[in-house]
Amino acid sequence: MMSIPLKLPTEYWSNFTVLQRDIEYIQNYLFETETPQTTQELTAVLVEECIRIERETQREEQLASGDFYLPQETYQIGQNLLFPSLALKKGQVTAVRPGNNPELGTFDVIEVRFDDGTTRSFAASLAHHKLNHPVEEAFDPETDVSSILSLYGDSIAHKLDVALEGDDSLVRIAGAWFPKALLVDINAGHLNLAEAILEMNGGEPLTTTALMEQVELPRTSNPKLTEFSMNYALQEDGRFDEVGPTGEVLWCLRRLEPEEVQNIPAVLKYNPVDYDRSILNSQMLALEAQLDDELSETDQKPTKTDEVTITLTYPHWRTGTLPVSLRVRSFFPTAIESPRIRFTLVDGKTGEKMPAWVVREYGYVSGLRKWYEKQKLIPGAYIVVRRSKTPGEVIVEAKTHRPNRDWVRTVLAGSDGGLVFALLKHEISCEYNERMAVVVPSVDAVDAAFSQKSRQPLQKLVREMLQKLSGLTPQGHVHAEELYSAVNILRRVPPAPLLATLAASKDFTHVGDLHYRLAEMELEEE
């Protein structure tokens, strides 16, 4: 069969839509291969099939308007022809006469009139001619699978994902799809045994292979199918949690996961506040991006880097967590189907490895409590987060030094059940952000104040914190970053709602460079 160049509309791949025929083709493909396939793998398969369909459709349309010209064929007057060597130009045979060239032997010459009115002569009934061979299709990025995937693969994969999720005949485990009808039967006994094995492992996750080695499963000719079926059965049972990073399947008993992994700690829980984002100026937006709050809605794209320094806020210090902010999000393992992901943190100084969890839904990493205590960190301490070359690992490093006595803002229990701030000397062993650093002598006192104050209106809390912090400076001015740090001790609030409160309320006066004071202080001075 002759190969001809395929012409597709310019926007064919950018406007690609997954049709029902595509879903049916994927279903049949998975049934035939009997091998689970990821969305990316199926995207490549679908692109190839779409090119085949479009090429076949185009060929049929072209053949309906004429035969392909080949010098070896014999043609009749009135016959319509397509000329591949002339970009499929169409013409009609108007005359046929014997050719005259002793070197070529017996052949015919046909006269062809093209649709544009021009006429040309061509050889026919000529056995030996280079045009008798099928035309080799030139490289075309519009129909080259690797080029298409490079340019449009992510977009097509997303559309295919959405379409496959709506197909009840398919199931997805760890990013791979497979027909539900082909799954091996995994019964309650198998799952009970898997639960016992994981419990004996003390809450540590195990791979599917490790579980299968101890669970007697039905023998099949396709081990991958058995493994996939086991994964599906575990996924459908609420006792089990798939916690592996992308490309790795790990199973854990949900009830054995740390409490702060199963449920978001109270001090990290944000009760959304309505605010007008349009009133935030460029300085406020820059501060929002700088603060690395996992709840921020900033759309500023971070600079690509392999290392980020984060300031540890009180809520994360209290819970032994770390924010998965926009700047470090790409450092941490993710998996589309796994709300909780188990991975390893590595101390950048000592190489010590620590089990940790990414809680994707709420945007934090859990598992650093003991490390914070060992490093003697305080809220406001600097932590370096570094990308690791080892999959499933992230490097963290505390900027520590020999203890020295510094004047640091200290939070103490107030007589009204709230908190008061004082500048006191403490032995500090870490580098810290002076505007956000606090020493907390009594966590219990802060917890009690949190229980009492966390539900009060944001404006009232900001006013209260500003009033208490202003007494620590001669001018009575407080920077928005200091307010953010202090307010988050008693109520979890991302930067934008707090900054919008400062901008919108007449209670606060901006005195420059994001420093604020109470408006009533202005009146008192007058």
Coordinates of C-alpha atoms in Angstrom, one line a residue:
M1 CA 0.0 0.0 0.0
M2 CA 1.3 3.4 -1.0
S3 CA 2.3 5.7 1.9
I4 CA 1.1 9.3 1.4
P5 CA 1.6 12.4 3.6
L6 CA -1.1 13.0 6.1
K7 CA -2.6 16.5 6.3
L8 CA -4.3 17.5 9.6
P9 CA -5.9 20.8 10.6
T10 CA -3.5 23.1 12.3
E11 CA -5.4 22.9 15.7
Y12 CA -6.0 19.2 15.5
W13 CA -4.0 18.2 18.6
S14 CA -4.4 21.4 20.6
N15 CA -8.2 21.0 20.3
F16 CA -8.2 17.2 20.6
T17 CA -11.3 15.7 22.1
V18 CA -11.6 12.1 23.4
L19 CA -14.4 10.4 21.5
Q20 CA -16.4 7.3 22.5
R21 CA -14.6 5.4 19.7
D22 CA -11.3 6.3 21.5
I23 CA -12.6 4.8 24.8
E24 CA -13.7 1.6 23.1
Y25 CA -10.3 1.3 21.4
I26 CA -8.5 1.7 24.8
Q27 CA -10.8 -0.9 26.3
N28 CA -10.0 -3.4 23.5
Y29 CA -6.3 -2.6 23.7
L30 CA -6.2 -3.3 27.4
F31 CA -8.2 -6.5 27.0
E32 CA -5.8 -7.7 24.3
T33 CA -2.5 -6.8 26.1
E34 CA -3.8 -7.9 29.5
T35 CA -1.3 -5.5 31.0
P36 CA -2.1 -2.4 33.2
Q37 CA -1.1 0.8 31.4
T38 CA -0.6 4.3 32.7
T39 CA -2.4 7.3 31.3
Q40 CA 0.8 8.4 29.6
E41 CA 1.3 5.0 28.0
L42 CA -2.3 5.0 26.8
T43 CA -2.0 8.5 25.5
A44 CA 0.8 7.4 23.1
V45 CA -1.3 4.4 22.0
L46 CA -4.3 6.7 21.4
V47 CA -2.2 9.2 19.4
E48 CA -0.9 6.4 17.1
E49 CA -4.5 5.1 16.6
C50 CA -5.8 8.6 15.8
I51 CA -3.1 9.1 13.2
R52 CA -4.0 5.7 11.7
I53 CA -7.7 6.6 11.5
E54 CA -7.0 10.0 10.0
R55 CA -4.6 8.6 7.5
E56 CA -7.1 5.9 6.5
T57 CA -9.9 8.4 6.2
Q58 CA -7.9 10.7 4.1
R59 CA -6.8 7.8 1.9
E60 CA -10.3 6.7 1.3
E61 CA -11.4 10.3 0.4
Q62 CA -8.5 10.6 -2.0
L63 CA -9.1 7.2 -3.7
A64 CA -12.7 8.2 -4.2
S65 CA -11.5 11.1 -6.4
G66 CA -9.0 9.1 -8.5
D67 CA -6.3 6.3 -8.7
F68 CA -2.8 6.9 -7.7
Y69 CA -0.5 7.3 -10.6
L70 CA 2.2 4.7 -11.0
P71 CA 4.3 4.4 -14.2
Q72 CA 3.9 0.6 -14.3
E73 CA 0.1 0.8 -14.6
T74 CA -2.0 1.1 -17.8
Y75 CA -4.4 3.9 -18.1
Q76 CA -7.5 4.8 -20.2
I77 CA -8.8 8.1 -21.6
G78 CA -11.1 9.7 -19.1
Q79 CA -9.5 8.1 -16.0
N80 CA -8.9 10.3 -13.0
L81 CA -5.5 10.2 -11.4
L82 CA -3.7 11.5 -8.2
F83 CA 0.0 12.2 -8.4
P84 CA 1.8 11.7 -5.0
S85 CA 5.0 13.3 -6.3
L86 CA 3.0 16.4 -7.1
A87 CA 1.4 16.9 -3.7
L88 CA -1.6 14.7 -4.8
K89 CA -2.4 17.0 -7.6
K90 CA -5.5 15.7 -9.5
G91 CA -5.8 15.3 -13.3
Q92 CA -7.6 13.4 -16.0
V93 CA -6.1 11.3 -18.8
T94 CA -7.0 12.9 -22.1
A95 CA -4.9 10.9 -24.6
V96 CA -2.8 7.7 -24.7
R97 CA -0.1 7.0 -27.4
P98 CA 2.9 4.6 -27.7
G99 CA 6.2 5.9 -26.3
N100 CA 9.3 6.2 -28.4
N101 CA 12.6 5.5 -26.5
P102 CA 14.7 2.4 -27.5
E103 CA 16.4 2.5 -24.1
L104 CA 13.2 2.0 -22.3
G105 CA 11.5 -0.6 -24.4
T106 CA 7.8 -0.7 -25.0
F107 CA 5.7 1.8 -23.0
D108 CA 2.9 4.3 -23.3
V109 CA 2.7 8.1 -22.9
I110 CA -0.4 9.6 -21.4
E111 CA -1.5 13.2 -21.6
V112 CA -3.0 14.5 -18.4
R113 CA -5.0 17.7 -17.9
F114 CA -5.0 18.9 -14.4
D115 CA -7.7 20.8 -12.6
D116 CA -5.8 24.0 -12.9
G117 CA -6.0 23.7 -16.8
T118 CA -2.3 22.7 -17.3
T119 CA -1.4 19.6 -19.3
R120 CA 1.6 17.3 -18.8
S121 CA 2.8 14.0 -20.3
F122 CA 3.6 10.9 -18.2
A123 CA 5.0 7.4 -18.9
A124 CA 2.6 4.4 -18.5
S125 CA 3.0 0.7 -18.8
L126 CA 6.6 1.2 -17.8
A127 CA 7.9 -1.7 -15.6
H128 CA 11.1 -0.1 -14.3
H129 CA 10.8 3.4 -12.9
K130 CA 11.6 4.9 -9.5
L131 CA 8.0 6.3 -9.1
N132 CA 6.7 2.7 -9.1
H133 CA 8.0 2.4 -5.5
P134 CA 5.7 3.6 -2.7
V135 CA 6.4 7.2 -1.7
E136 CA 8.3 7.4 1.6
E137 CA 6.5 9.8 3.9
A138 CA 8.7 12.7 5.0
F139 CA 9.1 13.5 8.7
D140 CA 6.2 15.7 9.9
P141 CA 6.0 16.9 13.5
E142 CA 2.2 17.0 13.1
T143 CA 2.1 13.2 12.7
D144 CA 5.2 12.1 14.5
V145 CA 4.1 10.5 17.8
S146 CA 7.1 11.7 19.9
S147 CA 6.7 15.2 18.6
I148 CA 3.0 15.3 19.3
L149 CA 3.5 13.9 22.9
S150 CA 6.2 16.5 23.5
L151 CA 4.0 19.4 22.5
Y152 CA 0.5 18.2 23.5
G153 CA 1.0 15.1 25.6
D154 CA 0.1 16.6 28.9
S155 CA -3.1 18.2 27.6
I156 CA -4.2 15.0 25.8
A157 CA -3.4 12.8 28.9
H158 CA -5.5 15.1 31.1
K159 CA -8.5 14.8 28.7
L160 CA -8.0 11.0 28.5
D161 CA -7.8 10.8 32.3
V162 CA -11.1 12.6 32.7
A163 CA -12.7 10.3 30.0
L164 CA -11.4 7.1 31.6
E165 CA -12.5 8.1 35.1
G166 CA -16.1 8.2 33.7
D167 CA -15.8 4.6 32.4
D168 CA -17.1 2.1 35.0
S169 CA -15.5 -0.8 33.1
L170 CA -12.0 0.4 33.9
V171 CA -10.2 0.7 37.3
R172 CA -7.0 2.7 38.1
I173 CA -4.4 1.7 40.6
A174 CA -1.2 3.8 41.2
G175 CA -1.8 5.6 37.9
A176 CA -2.3 2.4 35.8
W177 CA -5.6 1.4 34.1
F178 CA -7.1 -2.0 33.6
P179 CA -10.5 -3.7 32.7
K180 CA -12.4 -4.6 35.9
A181 CA -13.7 -7.8 34.2
L182 CA -10.2 -9.3 33.9
L183 CA -9.3 -8.9 37.6
V184 CA -8.4 -11.9 39.6
D185 CA -10.7 -12.7 42.6
I186 CA -9.1 -11.5 45.9
N187 CA -11.4 -12.6 48.7
A188 CA -11.9 -11.4 52.3
G189 CA -9.5 -14.1 53.6
H190 CA -6.7 -12.7 51.5
L191 CA -7.4 -9.2 52.8
N192 CA -7.6 -10.2 56.4
L193 CA -4.2 -11.9 56.1
A194 CA -2.8 -8.8 54.5
E195 CA -4.1 -6.7 57.4
A196 CA -2.4 -9.1 59.9
I197 CA 0.9 -8.8 58.0
L198 CA 0.9 -5.0 58.0
E199 CA 0.0 -5.0 61.7
M200 CA 3.0 -7.2 62.4
N201 CA 5.1 -4.7 60.5
G202 CA 4.4 -2.1 63.1
G203 CA 2.7 0.5 60.8
E204 CA 5.6 0.5 58.3
P205 CA 4.3 0.3 54.7
L206 CA 5.0 -2.7 52.5
T207 CA 5.0 -3.2 48.8
T208 CA 2.4 -5.3 47.1
T209 CA 5.1 -7.8 46.2
A210 CA 6.0 -8.2 49.9
L211 CA 2.4 -8.8 50.8
M212 CA 1.9 -11.3 48.0
E213 CA 4.8 -13.3 49.2
Q214 CA 3.0 -14.1 52.4
V215 CA -0.6 -14.2 51.1
E216 CA -1.6 -17.3 49.0
L217 CA -3.2 -15.8 45.9
P218 CA -4.8 -17.6 42.9
R219 CA -2.1 -18.7 40.4
T220 CA -2.3 -17.0 37.0
S221 CA -0.1 -16.9 33.9
N222 CA 0.2 -13.2 34.3
P223 CA 1.9 -12.1 37.6
K224 CA 1.3 -8.4 36.8
L225 CA -2.4 -9.1 36.5
T226 CA -2.4 -10.8 39.9
E227 CA -0.5 -7.9 41.5
F228 CA -2.9 -5.3 39.9
S229 CA -5.9 -7.3 41.2
M230 CA -4.4 -7.3 44.7
N231 CA -3.8 -3.6 44.5
Y232 CA -7.4 -3.0 43.5
A233 CA -8.8 -5.2 46.3
L234 CA -6.7 -3.3 48.9
Q235 CA -7.7 0.0 47.5
E236 CA -11.4 -0.8 47.7
D237 CA -11.0 -1.9 51.4
G238 CA -11.1 1.1 53.8
R239 CA -8.6 -0.6 56.2
F240 CA -5.8 0.0 53.7
D241 CA -4.1 3.1 52.5
E242 CA -1.9 3.3 49.4
V243 CA 0.9 5.7 50.4
G244 CA 3.6 5.3 47.8
P245 CA 5.1 8.2 45.8
T246 CA 4.7 8.3 42.1
G247 CA 5.9 5.1 40.5
E248 CA 5.9 3.1 43.7
V249 CA 3.0 1.3 45.4
L250 CA 3.2 1.0 49.2
W251 CA 0.4 -0.2 51.5
C252 CA -0.2 0.8 55.1
L253 CA -3.0 0.2 57.6
R254 CA -4.8 3.5 57.9
R255 CA -5.4 3.1 61.7
L256 CA -1.7 2.8 62.3
E257 CA -0.8 6.0 60.5
P258 CA 0.2 9.0 62.8
E259 CA -2.7 11.0 64.1
E260 CA -1.5 14.2 62.4
V261 CA -1.5 12.3 59.1
Q262 CA -5.0 10.9 59.5
N263 CA -6.5 14.2 60.7
I264 CA -5.3 17.8 60.3
P265 CA -4.1 19.2 63.6
A266 CA -6.3 21.9 65.0
V267 CA -3.6 24.6 64.9
L268 CA -3.1 23.9 61.1
K269 CA -6.8 24.0 60.3
Y270 CA -7.9 27.1 58.4
N271 CA -11.5 28.3 58.6
P272 CA -11.8 30.3 55.4
V273 CA -12.3 34.1 55.6
D274 CA -14.0 36.1 52.9
Y275 CA -11.8 39.0 51.7
D276 CA -11.2 41.2 48.7
R277 CA -7.9 40.0 47.1
S278 CA -8.0 43.0 44.6
I279 CA -7.0 45.4 47.4
L280 CA -3.6 43.7 48.0
N281 CA -0.9 45.9 46.6
S282 CA 2.4 44.7 45.0
Q283 CA 4.2 44.8 48.4
M284 CA 1.6 42.6 50.0
L285 CA 1.6 40.1 47.1
A286 CA 5.4 40.0 47.3
L287 CA 5.2 39.3 51.0
E288 CA 2.6 36.6 50.5
A289 CA 4.9 34.8 48.1
Q290 CA 7.9 35.2 50.4
L291 CA 6.1 33.7 53.5
D292 CA 5.8 30.1 52.0
D293 CA 2.3 29.5 53.4
E294 CA 0.8 26.3 52.1
L295 CA -2.6 28.0 52.1
S296 CA -1.6 31.0 49.9
E297 CA -3.4 31.5 46.7
T298 CA -0.5 33.4 45.1
D299 CA -0.2 32.8 41.3
Q300 CA 3.4 34.1 41.2
K301 CA 5.5 31.4 39.6
P302 CA 8.6 30.5 41.7
T303 CA 12.1 30.6 40.3
K304 CA 13.3 27.1 39.5
T305 CA 15.8 26.0 42.1
D306 CA 17.0 23.0 44.0
E307 CA 17.1 24.7 47.4
V308 CA 14.7 26.9 49.3
T309 CA 15.0 28.4 52.8
I310 CA 11.8 28.4 54.7
T311 CA 10.9 30.2 57.9
L312 CA 9.3 27.8 60.4
T313 CA 6.0 29.2 61.7
Y314 CA 4.5 28.5 65.1
P315 CA 1.7 26.2 63.8
H316 CA 4.2 23.9 62.0
W317 CA 6.7 24.1 64.9
R318 CA 3.9 23.0 67.3
T319 CA 2.8 20.0 65.1
G320 CA 6.2 18.9 63.8
T321 CA 5.2 19.7 60.2
L322 CA 6.5 21.6 57.3
P323 CA 4.5 23.6 54.7
V324 CA 4.4 22.2 51.2
S325 CA 4.4 25.7 49.7
L326 CA 4.5 26.7 46.1
R327 CA 8.3 27.1 46.1
V328 CA 9.0 23.5 47.4
R329 CA 6.0 21.6 46.0
S330 CA 8.0 20.1 43.2
F331 CA 10.6 18.8 45.8
F332 CA 8.2 16.4 47.5
P333 CA 6.8 13.2 46.1
T334 CA 3.2 13.3 44.8
A335 CA 0.7 10.7 43.6
I336 CA -2.6 11.6 42.0
E337 CA -4.6 8.9 43.8
S338 CA -2.8 9.1 47.2
P339 CA -4.0 11.7 49.7
R340 CA -1.2 10.6 52.0
I341 CA 2.3 9.8 50.8
R342 CA 5.1 8.1 52.7
F343 CA 8.6 9.2 51.9
T344 CA 12.0 9.9 53.6
L345 CA 13.5 13.1 54.9
V346 CA 17.3 13.2 55.1
D347 CA 19.2 15.5 57.5
G348 CA 21.5 17.5 55.2
K349 CA 24.3 17.6 57.9
T350 CA 24.3 14.1 59.4
G351 CA 22.6 12.0 56.7
E352 CA 20.1 10.7 59.2
K353 CA 17.0 9.4 57.5
M354 CA 13.5 10.1 59.0
P355 CA 10.2 8.6 57.9
A356 CA 7.8 11.4 56.9
W357 CA 4.4 11.9 55.2
V358 CA 3.1 14.3 52.6
V359 CA -0.6 15.1 53.4
R360 CA -1.6 16.4 50.0
E361 CA -5.1 17.6 50.8
Y362 CA -3.9 20.1 53.4
G363 CA -0.4 20.8 52.0
Y364 CA 2.0 19.8 54.7
V365 CA 4.7 17.3 55.6
S366 CA 4.5 15.4 58.9
G367 CA 7.2 13.7 60.8
L368 CA 9.6 16.4 62.0
R369 CA 8.7 16.8 65.7
K370 CA 11.6 14.9 67.1
W371 CA 14.0 16.5 64.6
Y372 CA 12.9 20.0 65.6
E373 CA 13.4 19.1 69.3
K374 CA 16.9 17.6 68.6
Q375 CA 17.9 20.7 66.6
K376 CA 16.5 23.0 69.4
L377 CA 14.6 25.0 66.8
I378 CA 12.2 27.8 67.7
P379 CA 9.3 29.3 65.7
G380 CA 10.9 31.6 63.2
A381 CA 13.9 29.3 62.7
Y382 CA 15.3 29.0 59.1
I383 CA 15.1 25.5 57.5
V384 CA 16.7 24.7 54.2
V385 CA 14.7 22.3 52.0
R386 CA 16.8 20.7 49.3
R387 CA 15.9 18.6 46.3
S388 CA 17.4 15.1 46.4
K389 CA 18.7 13.1 43.5
T390 CA 17.3 10.0 45.2
P391 CA 13.6 9.3 44.4
G392 CA 11.4 9.3 47.4
E393 CA 13.8 11.5 49.5
V394 CA 14.0 15.2 50.4
I395 CA 16.9 16.8 52.2
V396 CA 16.2 19.2 55.1
E397 CA 18.9 21.1 57.1
A398 CA 18.6 23.4 60.1
K399 CA 20.8 26.5 60.3
T400 CA 22.2 25.8 63.7
H401 CA 25.2 27.1 65.7
R402 CA 26.6 27.1 69.2
P403 CA 24.1 28.5 71.8
N404 CA 24.3 32.2 72.5
R405 CA 22.0 34.5 74.5
D406 CA 19.8 36.8 72.4
W407 CA 16.9 39.1 73.1
V408 CA 13.9 37.4 71.4
R409 CA 10.2 38.0 71.5
T410 CA 8.7 35.7 74.0
V411 CA 5.0 34.6 74.3
L412 CA 3.6 34.3 77.8
A413 CA 0.1 33.5 79.2
G414 CA -2.0 36.6 79.9
S415 CA -4.3 37.2 82.7
D416 CA -7.3 37.4 80.3
G417 CA -6.7 33.9 79.0
G418 CA -4.9 35.3 76.0
L419 CA -1.2 35.9 75.4
V420 CA 1.3 38.7 76.1
F421 CA 4.6 39.3 74.4
A422 CA 7.9 40.4 76.0
L423 CA 11.4 40.8 74.9
L424 CA 13.5 38.4 77.0
K425 CA 17.0 36.8 76.8
H426 CA 17.2 33.2 75.8
E427 CA 19.9 30.7 74.7
I428 CA 19.3 30.3 71.0
S429 CA 21.0 27.6 68.8
C430 CA 19.7 28.4 65.4
E431 CA 19.5 31.2 62.8
Y432 CA 16.1 32.8 62.7
N433 CA 13.9 35.4 61.1
E434 CA 13.8 38.3 63.6
R435 CA 10.3 39.4 62.6
M436 CA 8.8 36.0 63.0
A437 CA 10.8 34.4 65.8
V438 CA 9.2 33.7 69.2
V439 CA 10.2 31.6 72.2
V440 CA 7.4 29.6 73.8
P441 CA 8.3 28.7 77.4
S442 CA 4.9 26.9 77.9
V443 CA 3.2 25.2 75.0
D444 CA 0.3 24.3 77.4
A445 CA -0.4 28.0 78.0
V446 CA -0.5 28.7 74.3
D447 CA -2.8 25.7 73.7
A448 CA -5.2 27.0 76.3
A449 CA -5.2 30.5 74.7
F450 CA -5.7 28.9 71.3
S451 CA -8.8 27.1 72.5
Q452 CA -10.2 30.3 73.9
K453 CA -9.2 32.8 71.1
S454 CA -9.1 30.9 67.8
R455 CA -12.7 31.5 66.9
Q456 CA -12.8 35.2 67.5
P457 CA -13.2 37.5 64.4
L458 CA -10.0 38.0 62.5
Q459 CA -10.1 41.8 62.6
K460 CA -10.5 41.7 66.4
L461 CA -7.6 39.3 66.7
V462 CA -5.3 41.3 64.4
R463 CA -6.2 44.4 66.4
E464 CA -5.4 42.6 69.7
M465 CA -2.0 41.3 68.4
L466 CA -1.1 44.7 66.9
Q467 CA -1.8 46.4 70.2
K468 CA 0.3 43.9 72.2
L469 CA 3.2 43.8 69.8
S470 CA 3.4 47.6 69.4
G471 CA 4.5 47.9 73.1
L472 CA 7.8 46.2 72.2
T473 CA 8.9 49.1 69.9
P474 CA 9.5 52.8 70.7
Q475 CA 7.5 53.9 67.6
G476 CA 4.6 51.5 68.2
H477 CA 4.9 50.3 64.6
V478 CA 4.5 46.6 63.8
H479 CA 5.4 45.0 60.5
A480 CA 2.8 42.8 58.7
E481 CA 5.2 39.9 58.8
E482 CA 5.3 40.1 62.6
L483 CA 1.6 40.3 62.7
Y484 CA 1.3 37.2 60.5
S485 CA 3.6 35.3 62.9
A486 CA 1.7 36.4 66.0
V487 CA -1.8 35.9 64.7
N488 CA -1.0 32.4 63.6
I489 CA -0.2 31.4 67.2
L490 CA -3.8 31.8 68.1
R491 CA -5.6 31.3 64.7
R492 CA -4.5 29.7 61.5
V493 CA -4.7 32.4 58.8
P494 CA -2.8 32.6 55.5
P495 CA -1.2 36.0 54.6
A496 CA -3.7 37.3 52.1
P497 CA -6.8 37.5 54.4
L498 CA -4.7 39.1 57.1
L499 CA -3.2 41.7 54.7
A500 CA -6.6 42.4 53.3
T501 CA -7.9 43.1 56.8
L502 CA -5.1 45.6 57.4
A503 CA -5.8 47.3 54.1
A504 CA -9.6 47.4 54.5
S505 CA -10.1 48.3 58.1
K506 CA -10.0 51.9 59.5
D507 CA -8.6 50.4 62.7
F508 CA -5.1 50.2 61.2
T509 CA -2.9 52.9 59.8
H510 CA -0.2 52.0 57.3
V511 CA 3.0 54.0 58.1
G512 CA 5.1 52.7 55.2
D513 CA 6.9 49.5 54.1
L514 CA 4.1 47.3 55.4
H515 CA 4.5 48.7 59.0
Y516 CA 1.2 49.4 60.8
R517 CA -0.1 51.0 63.9
L518 CA -3.5 51.3 65.5
A519 CA -5.5 54.3 64.2
E520 CA -6.5 55.3 67.7
M521 CA -2.8 55.8 68.6
E522 CA -2.7 58.5 65.9
L523 CA -5.7 60.2 67.6
E524 CA -4.1 60.0 71.1
E525 CA -0.9 61.6 69.8
E526 CA -2.9 64.4 68.3

